[in-house]
Short mmCIF file of C-alpha atoms in Angstrom, two decimals:
data_model
loop_
_atom_site.label_atom_id
_atom_site.label_comp_id
_atom_site.label_asym_id
_atom_site.label_seq_id
_atom_site.Cartn_x
_atom_site.Cartn_y
_atom_site.Cartn_z
CA MET A 1 22.29 8.94 1.60
CA ASN A 2 23.73 11.64 3.84
CA PRO A 3 20.88 12.79 6.19
CA VAL A 4 21.76 16.46 5.65
CA LEU A 5 21.63 16.02 1.87
CA GLU A 6 18.38 14.04 2.13
CA ASN A 7 16.84 16.81 4.25
CA SER A 8 17.94 19.52 1.81
CA LEU A 9 16.47 17.54 -1.09
CA GLU A 10 13.17 17.26 0.81
CA GLN A 11 13.18 21.02 1.31
CA ALA A 12 13.89 21.49 -2.40
CA ARG A 13 10.85 19.42 -3.39
CA PRO A 14 8.27 19.62 -0.59
CA VAL A 15 5.29 17.26 -0.71
CA PHE A 16 1.68 18.43 -0.42
CA PRO A 17 0.48 17.66 3.16
CA PHE A 18 -1.82 14.64 3.48
CA THR A 19 -4.09 16.37 6.00
CA ALA A 20 -4.57 19.32 3.63
CA ILE A 21 -6.21 17.12 0.98
CA VAL A 22 -9.92 17.94 0.79
CA GLY A 23 -12.42 15.15 0.10
CA GLN A 24 -11.45 11.74 -1.37
CA GLU A 25 -11.97 10.18 2.09
CA GLU A 26 -12.30 6.68 0.65
CA MET A 27 -8.86 6.80 -0.98
CA LYS A 28 -7.21 8.33 2.10
CA LEU A 29 -8.75 5.71 4.40
CA ALA A 30 -7.62 2.82 2.16
CA LEU A 31 -4.03 4.13 2.14
CA ILE A 32 -3.93 4.66 5.91
CA LEU A 33 -5.33 1.18 6.65
CA ASN A 34 -2.66 -0.40 4.42
CA VAL A 35 0.07 1.43 6.32
CA ILE A 36 -1.41 0.19 9.62
CA ASP A 37 -1.62 -3.41 8.33
CA PRO A 38 0.48 -4.04 5.19
CA LYS A 39 -0.96 -7.58 5.01
CA ILE A 40 -4.24 -6.09 3.72
CA GLY A 41 -2.56 -6.39 0.35
CA GLY A 42 -2.33 -2.95 -1.17
CA VAL A 43 -4.82 -0.67 -2.85
CA MET A 44 -5.88 0.08 -6.40
CA ILE A 45 -7.09 3.67 -6.90
CA MET A 46 -9.19 4.35 -9.98
CA GLY A 47 -10.50 7.79 -10.88
CA ASP A 48 -10.75 10.59 -13.38
CA ARG A 49 -7.75 12.61 -14.52
CA GLY A 50 -6.78 15.46 -12.20
CA THR A 51 -8.49 14.10 -9.07
CA GLY A 52 -5.32 14.06 -6.96
CA LYS A 53 -4.52 10.34 -7.02
CA SER A 54 -0.75 10.74 -7.32
CA THR A 55 -0.72 13.79 -5.03
CA THR A 56 -2.49 11.83 -2.27
CA VAL A 57 -0.27 8.74 -2.56
CA ARG A 58 2.92 10.81 -2.48
CA ALA A 59 1.56 12.87 0.42
CA LEU A 60 1.48 9.64 2.44
CA VAL A 61 5.29 9.72 2.70
CA ASP A 62 5.22 12.28 5.55
CA LEU A 63 3.01 10.03 7.67
CA LEU A 64 5.01 6.83 7.33
CA PRO A 65 6.49 5.65 10.65
CA GLU A 66 10.12 4.75 11.24
CA ILE A 67 11.35 1.16 11.21
CA GLN A 68 14.54 -0.54 12.37
CA VAL A 69 16.81 -1.75 9.56
CA VAL A 70 20.25 -3.34 9.29
CA ALA A 71 22.64 -0.50 8.40
CA ASP A 72 23.95 -0.35 4.81
CA ASP A 73 21.72 -3.22 3.68
CA PRO A 74 20.09 -2.63 0.25
CA PHE A 75 17.06 -4.75 1.21
CA ASN A 76 16.01 -2.82 4.36
CA SER A 77 16.45 -6.08 6.31
CA ASP A 78 14.69 -6.35 9.66
CA PRO A 79 17.31 -6.99 12.40
CA GLN A 80 14.83 -9.20 14.32
CA ASP A 81 12.67 -11.09 11.79
CA PRO A 82 14.52 -13.71 9.64
CA GLU A 83 11.64 -13.64 7.12
CA LEU A 84 12.47 -10.01 6.38
CA MET A 85 16.24 -10.48 6.14
CA SER A 86 18.41 -10.82 3.07
CA GLN A 87 20.47 -13.99 2.67
CA GLU A 88 23.66 -12.09 3.47
CA VAL A 89 22.25 -10.72 6.74
CA ARG A 90 21.04 -14.20 7.78
CA GLU A 91 24.50 -15.62 7.10
CA ARG A 92 26.09 -12.83 9.16
CA LEU A 93 23.73 -13.69 12.04
CA GLN A 94 24.65 -17.37 11.81
CA ARG A 95 28.30 -16.35 12.14
CA ASN A 96 27.28 -14.42 15.31
CA GLU A 97 28.35 -11.14 13.78
CA ASN A 98 27.17 -7.97 15.44
CA LEU A 99 24.69 -6.27 13.10
CA PRO A 100 24.73 -2.46 13.12
CA VAL A 101 21.12 -1.26 13.37
CA THR A 102 19.68 2.09 12.34
CA THR A 103 16.18 3.57 11.99
CA LYS A 104 14.71 5.02 8.82
CA LYS A 105 11.32 6.06 7.56
CA ILE A 106 9.33 3.50 5.63
CA SER A 107 10.27 4.27 2.03
CA MET A 108 8.04 4.85 -0.98
CA VAL A 109 9.40 3.74 -4.34
CA ASP A 110 7.96 5.01 -7.63
CA LEU A 111 7.87 2.50 -10.47
CA PRO A 112 8.26 4.30 -13.82
CA LEU A 113 5.82 3.19 -16.53
CA GLY A 114 8.61 2.23 -18.93
CA ALA A 115 10.60 0.20 -16.38
CA THR A 116 12.14 -3.07 -17.61
CA GLU A 117 11.91 -6.36 -15.72
CA ASP A 118 15.63 -6.09 -14.87
CA ARG A 119 15.08 -2.64 -13.38
CA VAL A 120 12.20 -3.95 -11.30
CA CYS A 121 13.56 -7.34 -10.19
CA GLY A 122 17.30 -6.75 -10.26
CA THR A 123 20.06 -8.35 -12.34
CA ILE A 124 22.76 -10.98 -11.86
CA ASP A 125 26.26 -10.22 -13.18
CA ILE A 126 26.91 -13.54 -14.94
CA GLU A 127 30.49 -12.69 -15.88
CA LYS A 128 31.41 -11.92 -12.28
CA ALA A 129 29.60 -15.03 -11.08
CA LEU A 130 31.53 -17.25 -13.51
CA THR A 131 34.98 -15.64 -13.17
CA GLU A 132 34.99 -14.89 -9.44
CA GLY A 133 32.52 -17.51 -8.22
CA VAL A 134 30.35 -15.00 -6.38
CA LYS A 135 26.65 -14.29 -6.83
CA ALA A 136 26.96 -10.67 -7.96
CA PHE A 137 23.46 -9.23 -7.68
CA GLU A 138 22.42 -5.71 -8.58
CA PRO A 139 19.22 -5.05 -6.56
CA GLY A 140 16.17 -3.61 -8.36
CA LEU A 141 13.15 -1.61 -7.27
CA LEU A 142 11.60 -4.60 -5.45
CA ALA A 143 14.64 -4.75 -3.14
CA LYS A 144 14.40 -1.04 -2.43
CA ALA A 145 10.65 -1.35 -1.74
CA ASN A 146 11.03 -4.18 0.82
CA ARG A 147 9.11 -3.20 4.00
CA GLY A 148 7.92 -0.06 2.22
CA ILE A 149 5.45 1.08 -0.43
CA LEU A 150 5.74 0.49 -4.17
CA TYR A 151 3.68 3.00 -6.14
CA VAL A 152 2.72 2.39 -9.77
CA ASP A 153 0.96 5.29 -11.49
CA GLU A 154 -1.19 4.30 -14.49
CA VAL A 155 -0.87 0.64 -13.48
CA ASN A 156 -3.53 -0.28 -16.06
CA LEU A 157 -1.06 0.77 -18.80
CA LEU A 158 1.73 -1.40 -17.38
CA ASP A 159 2.65 -4.58 -19.25
CA ASP A 160 0.57 -7.49 -17.89
CA HIS A 161 3.71 -9.62 -17.38
CA LEU A 162 5.25 -6.91 -15.18
CA VAL A 163 2.01 -6.55 -13.19
CA ASP A 164 2.09 -10.35 -12.64
CA VAL A 165 5.67 -10.10 -11.33
CA LEU A 166 4.72 -7.28 -8.93
CA LEU A 167 1.62 -9.06 -7.64
CA ASP A 168 3.46 -12.39 -7.21
CA SER A 169 6.17 -10.68 -5.16
CA ALA A 170 3.62 -8.72 -3.13
CA ALA A 171 1.69 -11.93 -2.36
CA SER A 172 4.66 -14.19 -1.57
CA GLY A 173 6.88 -11.55 0.02
CA TRP A 174 9.88 -12.78 -2.02
CA ASN A 175 11.53 -11.90 -5.30
CA THR A 176 13.54 -14.52 -7.16
CA VAL A 177 15.86 -13.73 -10.06
CA GLU A 178 17.11 -16.64 -12.16
CA ARG A 179 19.64 -16.46 -14.98
CA GLU A 180 21.89 -19.05 -16.59
CA GLY A 181 21.28 -21.55 -13.78
CA ILE A 182 22.02 -19.00 -11.04
CA SER A 183 19.18 -18.13 -8.68
CA ILE A 184 19.00 -15.34 -6.10
CA SER A 185 16.07 -14.62 -3.77
CA HIS A 186 15.48 -11.72 -1.42
CA PRO A 187 12.56 -10.52 0.74
CA ALA A 188 10.17 -8.17 -1.08
CA ARG A 189 7.34 -7.39 1.29
CA PHE A 190 5.79 -4.12 0.24
CA ILE A 191 2.44 -2.39 0.03
CA LEU A 192 1.52 -2.22 -3.64
CA VAL A 193 -0.38 0.96 -4.52
CA GLY A 194 -1.61 1.35 -8.06
CA SER A 195 -3.54 4.19 -9.63
CA GLY A 196 -5.20 4.58 -13.00
CA ASN A 197 -7.85 6.23 -15.12
CA PRO A 198 -10.78 3.91 -16.05
CA GLU A 199 -10.98 5.58 -19.48
CA GLU A 200 -7.65 3.95 -20.30
CA GLY A 201 -8.96 0.49 -19.48
CA GLU A 202 -9.39 -1.68 -16.39
CA LEU A 203 -6.95 -4.29 -15.15
CA ARG A 204 -7.83 -7.89 -15.93
CA PRO A 205 -10.16 -9.27 -13.17
CA GLN A 206 -7.60 -11.87 -12.06
CA LEU A 207 -5.02 -9.10 -11.52
CA LEU A 208 -7.52 -6.71 -9.94
CA ASP A 209 -8.52 -9.40 -7.42
CA ARG A 210 -4.94 -9.49 -6.12
CA PHE A 211 -5.18 -5.92 -4.79
CA GLY A 212 -6.51 -5.96 -1.24
CA MET A 213 -8.66 -2.84 -1.61
CA HIS A 214 -10.14 -0.81 -4.44
CA ALA A 215 -10.85 2.90 -3.99
CA GLN A 216 -12.93 4.81 -6.51
CA ILE A 217 -12.63 8.55 -6.70
CA GLY A 218 -14.46 11.09 -8.80
CA THR A 219 -14.24 14.77 -9.62
CA VAL A 220 -15.60 16.97 -6.83
CA LYS A 221 -18.96 18.48 -7.89
CA ASP A 222 -19.56 21.02 -5.11
CA PRO A 223 -18.45 24.45 -6.48
CA SER A 224 -17.37 25.82 -3.07
CA LEU A 225 -15.27 22.71 -2.41
CA ARG A 226 -13.67 23.00 -5.85
CA VAL A 227 -12.76 26.62 -5.09
CA GLN A 228 -11.22 25.54 -1.77
CA ILE A 229 -9.12 22.86 -3.49
CA VAL A 230 -7.92 25.28 -6.20
CA GLU A 231 -7.02 27.95 -3.60
CA GLN A 232 -5.10 25.42 -1.50
CA ARG A 233 -3.12 24.25 -4.49
CA ALA A 234 -2.33 27.85 -5.46
CA SER A 235 -1.14 28.59 -1.89
CA PHE A 236 1.07 25.50 -1.89
CA ASP A 237 2.58 26.32 -5.28
CA ALA A 238 3.27 29.92 -4.19
CA SER A 239 4.95 29.01 -0.90
CA PRO A 240 5.31 25.24 -0.28
CA VAL A 241 7.35 25.45 2.94
CA GLU A 242 5.02 28.02 4.53
CA PHE A 243 1.95 26.02 3.47
CA ARG A 244 3.38 22.83 4.98
CA GLN A 245 4.09 24.58 8.28
CA THR A 246 0.37 25.40 8.56
CA TYR A 247 -0.38 21.68 8.63
CA GLN A 248 2.57 20.62 10.79
CA ASP A 249 0.44 19.86 13.88
CA SER A 250 -2.29 17.92 12.04
CA GLN A 251 0.38 15.94 10.15
CA ALA A 252 2.15 15.04 13.41
CA GLN A 253 -1.14 14.08 15.05
CA LEU A 254 -2.16 11.76 12.20
CA GLY A 255 1.35 10.26 12.05
CA ASN A 256 1.22 9.47 15.79
CA GLN A 257 -2.26 7.99 15.38
CA ILE A 258 -0.92 5.58 12.72
CA VAL A 259 2.06 4.60 14.92
CA GLU A 260 -0.27 3.87 17.87
CA ALA A 261 -2.65 1.91 15.63
CA ARG A 262 0.21 -0.32 14.46
CA LYS A 263 1.07 -1.01 18.12
CA ILE A 264 -2.45 -2.01 19.22
CA LEU A 265 -3.41 -3.90 16.04
CA PRO A 266 -2.35 -7.33 17.42
CA GLN A 267 -4.77 -6.85 20.35
CA VAL A 268 -7.82 -6.02 18.19
CA GLN A 269 -10.57 -8.67 18.34
CA LEU A 270 -13.13 -9.45 15.63
CA ASP A 271 -16.13 -11.30 17.06
CA TYR A 272 -16.73 -14.79 15.60
CA GLU A 273 -20.34 -13.88 14.76
CA TYR A 274 -19.13 -10.89 12.70
CA ARG A 275 -16.61 -13.07 10.87
CA VAL A 276 -19.40 -15.49 9.92
CA LYS A 277 -21.52 -12.59 8.64
CA ILE A 278 -18.61 -11.22 6.58
CA SER A 279 -18.23 -14.64 4.96
CA GLN A 280 -21.99 -14.81 4.41
CA ILE A 281 -21.86 -11.47 2.56
CA CYS A 282 -18.98 -12.72 0.40
CA SER A 283 -20.91 -15.92 -0.34
CA GLU A 284 -24.12 -14.07 -1.26
CA LEU A 285 -22.18 -11.72 -3.53
CA ASP A 286 -20.67 -14.81 -5.23
CA VAL A 287 -17.11 -13.61 -4.55
CA ASP A 288 -14.55 -16.13 -5.86
CA GLY A 289 -11.97 -17.45 -3.40
CA LEU A 290 -11.37 -16.32 0.17
CA ARG A 291 -9.36 -13.15 -0.41
CA GLY A 292 -12.46 -11.01 0.13
CA ASP A 293 -13.11 -12.58 3.55
CA LEU A 294 -9.48 -12.25 4.65
CA VAL A 295 -9.05 -8.64 3.51
CA THR A 296 -12.35 -7.52 5.09
CA ASN A 297 -11.34 -9.11 8.41
CA ARG A 298 -7.95 -7.38 8.34
CA ALA A 299 -9.30 -4.00 7.24
CA SER A 300 -12.01 -4.08 9.95
CA LYS A 301 -9.36 -4.65 12.61
CA ALA A 302 -7.13 -1.93 11.14
CA ILE A 303 -9.88 0.71 11.22
CA ALA A 304 -10.70 -0.18 14.84
CA ALA A 305 -6.99 0.16 15.72
CA PHE A 306 -6.85 3.48 13.84
CA GLU A 307 -9.60 4.77 16.13
CA GLY A 308 -7.83 3.43 19.22
CA ARG A 309 -10.22 0.53 19.92
CA THR A 310 -9.57 -3.18 20.46
CA GLU A 311 -13.06 -4.41 19.50
CA VAL A 312 -14.41 -4.31 15.92
CA THR A 313 -17.96 -2.93 15.55
CA PRO A 314 -20.44 -3.53 12.67
CA GLU A 315 -19.90 0.15 11.71
CA ASP A 316 -16.20 -0.59 11.17
CA ILE A 317 -17.08 -3.44 8.82
CA PHE A 318 -19.66 -1.29 7.00
CA ARG A 319 -17.05 1.39 6.30
CA VAL A 320 -14.43 -0.95 4.83
CA ILE A 321 -16.37 -3.77 3.17
CA PRO A 322 -17.17 -1.89 -0.09
CA LEU A 323 -13.44 -1.12 -0.47
CA CYS A 324 -12.59 -4.80 0.03
CA LEU A 325 -15.25 -6.41 -2.17
CA ARG A 326 -16.42 -4.10 -4.95
CA HIS A 327 -13.66 -5.15 -7.37
CA ARG A 328 -14.26 -8.86 -6.71
CA LEU A 329 -17.91 -8.93 -7.84
CA ARG A 330 -18.80 -10.76 -11.02
CA LYS A 331 -20.15 -8.30 -13.52
CA ASP A 332 -20.96 -7.65 -17.13
CA PRO A 333 -17.66 -6.94 -18.97
CA LEU A 334 -19.15 -3.69 -20.29
CA GLU A 335 -20.04 -2.39 -16.82
CA SER A 336 -17.72 -0.29 -14.70
CA ILE A 337 -16.83 -1.48 -11.19
CA ASP A 338 -19.80 -1.46 -8.82
CA SER A 339 -19.83 1.70 -6.67
CA GLY A 340 -20.24 -0.36 -3.51
CA ASP A 341 -24.00 0.12 -3.20
CA LYS A 342 -24.64 -3.57 -3.90
CA VAL A 343 -22.16 -4.54 -1.16
CA ARG A 344 -23.76 -2.11 1.32
CA ASP A 345 -27.26 -3.41 0.55
CA ILE A 346 -26.26 -7.04 1.27
CA PHE A 347 -24.39 -5.89 4.42
CA LYS A 348 -27.51 -4.15 5.77
CA ARG A 349 -29.65 -7.22 5.21
CA VAL A 350 -27.13 -9.69 6.73
CA PHE A 351 -26.42 -7.46 9.75
CA GLY A 352 -30.12 -6.67 10.23
CA TYR A 353 -29.89 -2.94 9.50
CA ALA A 354 -33.03 -1.13 8.35
#
């Protein structure tokens, strides 16, 4: 899209600033950590209606850093990493072609609730393939979301088959479309963010487990805080551009902090003793598989990087471990997801906290 047109569209529909969002720290932290380390595996946000889930996720767009992409490539191919390149770009490299490179902001793609599998995965033009002998592929939302964020509002109302497709692509980093003996694959590495209202039903446990983190949010109870939130929303609705300018500095500061955290993340160390204790907590909580261990390790490093440190502390682990484990606990089917208190109690005992 023409940059001038894109900018004018942004001005026509300004987004609520992320740093202006009051409360809901757990949700904001989970989103930020996933941007710092996309390999955490996404976040599922569950909460009451009208608690700002969609507003917060969409507000993240402003903070997303820029990435290098191959120009005019529908898959946002990385010019350096073959694992993040489309087949066409890899073939061009093998032919020693000069790839034009440009920078763009990490994109956020909204997945509509009524989307079909073809819309999500892409389609193959069989007629063109048979008559012209070329693999004519029309990319879907997974192609557009490569190296970005895929947001699904009301994910618990999405067809289970489609959720499976999304989670498989998010886990493998690839999307494969097969039709009439023709198969096309392309990279699809994205941060999957889902939101939903628990009153409309939970995701099946085996699907829920595939989300790296789970943030629970509730309606703010403090009357003065509620007034502040209402007044902020009214100010934004009355004059969005002016309201956004008020938060320009804090937005820039948080955006820079995320960029720096992504740079130092590879240097962050997690002590072996702490890794053993994380696994001990997972074992005592009877968490199935090793996803809980892996995600907690990654999230602990990401929060240390976010705060500009290269050593993980027990406090870092304490802050992220409920987000990483609460949705993996075995529970009575009639119970709602544990608030995280059980996870914190085991943490305190294993780490020797009073």
